[in-house]
Every structure is written in C-alpha cells, then in structure tokens.
Amino acid sequence: MNSRKLLVFLTPLICVAISSLFLFTSSDAKLADLNQRILPPTAIRDDVVMVGIDDYAIELIGTFPFTRDIYAGCISVMEEMGADSVVFDLSFIDDAKAAVNSDFEPFYPDDVMEAALEKSKITYLNFTFDYYSHIEDYEREIFQEKCAVKNLTAKNDRITKEYTGVQITIPNFLKNAVGAGCVNADPDRDNYYRRVNALVKYDGEYYSHLTFPAVLKKLGNPDVIVENRKITLQNAQTSSGAKNIVIPRGNDGKVILKYPPIQFDDYNYLSIGDIYRVVQLKMYMEEDGEEEYVDEYMNLCTELRKKLPSALCIIGTCATSTSDYGVNQYEAQYPLPGVHYTFANQVLNGDFVGEAPAIVSIIYALFFALLLVYVSFIVKSTSGKIIHGFIVVLLSETLLVVFYRITRIYVGQTVPLISTFLTYVSSIIIGFFMAAKDKKFITNAFSQCLSKEIVNQIVVHPDSFKLGGESIEMSAIFTDIRKFSSFSELLSAAQLVALLNYYLTKMSDIIMAEGGTIDKYEGDAIVALVGAPLKMADHARRAVRAALNMKASEKLMNEEIRSVASKAKPETMSEDLYSAFKLMVINGKEIFTRIGINSGEMIAGYMGSENKKNYTMMGNNVNLASRLEGVNKQYGTFGILVSEETFRQLGDEFICRRLDKVQVVNVNTPLNLYEPLSLASKADAFLVQYASDWEKAMTAFDQADYEGAVQKFKSLSEQNPSDKVALYYVNLLEEFFLRGTYPKKDDDFGVAYNTELKCFKLLNK
C-alpha cells in the first residue's frame, strides 16, 4: 500500500478516534437535550402534584425548617382531601427537640409526626444511599421491610448501581410509613440533571427512586423485571387497561428524564402553605368557634379537592432562601424536587427516551467517514468534493435526528458530527495537497516532452485529457538523421551520446514550441504528436511549421558545428561534444533530417502496465507518417514529406509542391505526396514562381506529356541544382516514360508503376 492510499485509509480512522474522546465530555448530552425538543412534549398529569415549600409557605408559617407537627397536619389534610400518596423529598434523620405550644406547654413534634404516619395509609418517606454510613441490625430489618422493592425479578442485570452505605429516616417514622424511596439524584459532568436511578442495589436487595413506590402503587403494584437495557412493569393497571410498561435504561443503567418543556412554576403545582392554612383555619374554628374563617376554609378546601383527589403528591423545597436548586435543559435555576416530579409524571405517562450503546455511534461515524473518503475518490472536481462532502455530513446528522424522532432512541451524535466534519475538512485539505503533488508530478513529467503552454493547461484542467486510449484527430511526426549509422562508426559512444543530446534537445524544443508532444526517442529518431493530449484544431499546421523550423535549425546546427570545430573548445562545452564536432568536420559529415508527417484519427493515451506507462500513439495513420519519413530518401527531397490529408489542412499558410500519387509499403490505398518548402510569409518571389512552375511540370507528367514534362523538370533543375527531386523526375522520364516503358520491381529504381491505378508503388521503406 503506497503512502497516499495509507493516508486516505487512516484519515477516517484517526478522525473517528479523535472524535470518540468527546464521549468523555458533556457535548453529547447537550445534543441529546436539543433532540428532545423535537419530540412531542411530555404531558402534565393532573394526578401528579408538586407540593412546594415556597416563599409564601415560609412567610405564613414563620420559620424554616418547619417543625414536624406542621407536616403531620398537612398529611392529614391531604389524605382527607383524597390524595393517593404523599411523598416527602425531606429527610427526617435526627430526632427533633421538644417544642412549646401556644399554652406554653412542652410537646414533642416527632410524636405528632409519628402518630400521623401511623394513622396515614398514603405517606412515603425517603433515605439516602452512600458508601460509608452504617445502620444497626434492627434498623436494617425495618429498612428492608419497608423499602426493598417487592415482586422484583432480575434478569442478567449487570449495570444497576450498588451502594454500601445508607442513611435512613428515623426508624419509628419509617416503620409507620407506607414505604420509602431514595433521593439520590446526581448531576452530569456539566451539573445538568438529566437522569436518575429508578433502581439501585444495597445489601443484595433492590431499592427504588423516591417516587417509584408511590408510582407502583398507582399502577396496581405490578411485577418488576430488571434487565440491563430496560425495566418492565408487567401488567401495570393504567386508565387504558392492563399493559406492560417498558422503561428504557441508559448506558449507565439510569432512566433518562424527559422534562416538560416549561418552567417549574408551570407544573401541576400547589403550595404547602395552602394546605397548612386549612390546618390553621380548622384549628381556629375548633378553638374559638369563630365563623369569620369559615368562608376562607371552605374556599381552600374546594380548591384542594380539585387538585388532590387520586394525586401522587411530592413535597419538596422551592423557596428562594433554600439551596435545593440545579440546572436542567429548560431552566438555569431549577428546584430539584422537580426531578422527582418529572420521573413520576414520565412513568405514569409512559413517555420515555432511550439511548444506543456508544459503540453504535462509533460504528455509524466510521461508516460515514469512510463514505466521505469514497465520495472524495469518485468526485474529481474540488467544488464537487466540497458540495458532496457537505451533503454526506448533513445526511449523517439528519438520519440520526429522524431515527430519534421515530424510535426515541438516541444514537450519540457528537462522534458522527465531529468525525464526519474532521474527515470532510481533512479530505479537502488532503485533496489540495494531493492535487498540488499531482500538478507537480504532471509538470515534471510532461515538461520533458510537452511545451510549457500545454503543461500549464493540463495543470489547470487535468480532466482535459483522458488516461488510456482515446481516438483523437491529430498529426504524427517521424524524424530520422540521414546515414546516422556512419556517425556511429565514426564517433565513440560518449561522443555519440553528446551529439545526440545536442541534436535532440534543439529539435524537441522546436516541436514542443508548437504544442507538440514527444512520444519517444529511438536512437537519433524522434517520434512526436501534435493535437494530444490537448486537442488542437490546427495540429497539421503546427506539425508542418515545426518541421520547417527543424530544417532551419538543422542548417544553423551545421554552421555551428563547423564554426566551433575551427576554434578552441568553448569553456561551457563538454569535451565529448567538441571532439564529435571536430570529427564530423574532418570527415565531411553534416546533419540532414528526414521528416514524415501524416494527419488523421489516431489512438493516443497512456499505454503499458501499471508499473510502466508511456503516453504514446498507434494506428494506421501513425504508420503512414513513419513510412513518409523514409520516402524522402526515394525522392531526394529537401527533407519533409506530408500526406494528402495533412496538406488539405494547411491552407495558404505554406508553400508546398505536389509529388506522385503512390502506394507506400504496407499501405495499399494510393495517396498524393506533398513536400512543404516554406512558410508563405517567408517565401521570396523565386520560390513562389518555382512552386508554380513545378505544378506545371507535374501537370504535364500527369497528362502523359512526357516531352514537355522532362523539359520543365530540366529547367527547374537548372534553376535550382540542389533540388534532387527535379533530377529524380528527369531520370524517371528519360529512363522509362520517354522510352515507352514503366519502372518495375526488377529495375532497381525503388518504385514500380501501376498502370491501372496510375500511381507508383514504393518498394523501399
């Protein structure tokens, strides 16, 4: 696996691993809070009442804490008004001191409270678990009898919290109460109160949350089945009939609270001051017989009878002077008795939310992180990567929200959100770096065989050419040095290499200057293409322009070779190249390049194996260009031959002359040959007239006016003695056509004439 693939593979894993650290923070809990807001709000039940010890009650009664005889009076009133249960979120751990009544006679509030509890059939007290408090054996017996959950079955329960210590209420109070529940309710790491233990373990027994015993009573004391992920209340008696109530448990075994989305003051609320006021008024009327209190008494009783019948009443402090406050998702100064109220309200409504194990969130996050990487692979453009990546990130969160809305099971969103975002950003950054690396690679690779303009276009638009074979309309160039084998015999290997580098550098630069691509070097030969990898409409003109410039450069090179060889070695020139120049001059060697060009449909692209590739071309039109390079030798041209297809694309930009219609080796279709002589813009009057006279000579030859043709070709040869093509036609006409014969294969003239097609077949490659 190469470093790039390894980096891409590791990126989502690293991002998910980093994001998983957020599981140890409260960020996921805050997202869960937000998700609860999309659920239907929990209904406020009429049969769950928060009885608050508030500012009004303290002002009415006078001091706080209240003496226990006050609570005793309130219990009696609430039971009389039809309350189903009274649950104290107040601890009675220590014995109270003796007090003095209105007649200044001593009395003991605890005795009054104990008597009220003994008389009451609806009162529940509380206790607090810890890890260090111990109780006596007789206290333990009372505690287990009154507080342990009855009718409970545990099935492979391994996550219920277990305590080793407990602080119970006064034993005499406890043994006269209906039951009791624990008030333990710890905040999360961010001090938000989000969950409670519905059940805990102590000394081998299960004990319940403060309001749970009263809730179970309202539900007909159903069987309780405890499992790791849920608590089932089997055959609970509800207003809609008997049914199983399933309470989901969080990953820590606690029940997630679903608060009503309102303020505490808007709960089904009653001040304990109103209840105790009934006690006071009743006492006044009994002691003094005063009727002035009757109306107030009757009005209060009427209000209480509206609130209390069949109600589960929770008594707790919410006065501003007390410290029993915390934070929940709807209120920053939240009275904590509301936690117990919310739990009771929630269970009786059957309105719960659950949560999936953390591993589900991690696996989900990994899936979408890998999906992001996959998207970054298949989408090539940077803008596409950004848009599609954003869609994947949005999709990952949307699916979780929809899933939560449907199932009420919260799958942790922090890890997927952060990991997909990190992967998203990382993939973009890595993409930029890889793109920069790819651009550098492309620049380095192609700058060796492409012009700078084309390299820059490929860097800016890497999709402008396709990797692999592609059929493209372009021009192929083949070049070769005449009699290069004699150079090899004359020069040493080092001298030959130096000379070739000198020659190939100049010639390649000319081709690339016209937008050409160097396919390969074969010794002294250059194979090049124009019109790929970037398509060019003027590829033929560019190819021929390059060929003419190469011939011009060739002339300058020969002049430079003679000039350098006649002088001392230049400091910047290597000894091998200088000695090669000297030997060439001494032996009368000059560089002469033959060039063949053809245009048409060709296959171009990267070809080879995965480990070794080359941008090259193939096809019949490529082969024809190769054949044309060799045909220069047959006619003795100035060095360039192009096909009829190339000529048709040149227009008036070039001065060309027409040669024969021929069949080249391995190509049966006859085609006209053309020799570019010059750019029209650089041609002098002599060359323009010469080309015109040449066409007249060829026309005479085509029309079988061999006498006229030979005279014209002789005249052309006299005008330009260096034109070996004119001399070739003179010899052809005098040896064959003027004698009434045609060149045949056995004549060793290099061509055979086809009388049916009226064209020449080239016998040599």
Coordinates of C-alpha atoms in Angstrom, one line a residue, residues 32 67 78 190 213 238 291 369 410 432 437 452 522 547 566 576 581 610 668 687 699 701 710 732 744:
A32 CA -29.5 14.9 23.4
T67 CA -41.5 21.6 62.9
M78 CA -54.1 15.8 52.1
D190 CA -21.8 19.7 33.4
P213 CA -43.1 3.1 45.3
T238 CA -53.5 2.0 33.7
E291 CA -67.2 31.9 61.9
A369 CA -16.3 8.9 7.5
Y410 CA -30.8 8.5 20.9
F432 CA -5.5 20.1 -2.1
K437 CA 1.5 17.0 -5.7
K452 CA 5.1 24.9 -21.3
E522 CA 14.6 5.8 -31.0
A547 CA 9.2 20.6 -39.5
S566 CA 37.5 25.6 -36.3
D576 CA 32.9 14.8 -25.9
F581 CA 32.1 18.3 -33.9
E610 CA 0.5 -0.4 -14.1
N668 CA -2.5 -0.2 -50.4
L687 CA 10.3 30.3 -54.5
T699 CA 0.5 18.5 -64.6
F701 CA 3.6 14.5 -66.3
V710 CA 11.1 16.4 -68.9
L732 CA 12.5 8.7 -64.3
K744 CA 9.2 -2.3 -62.4

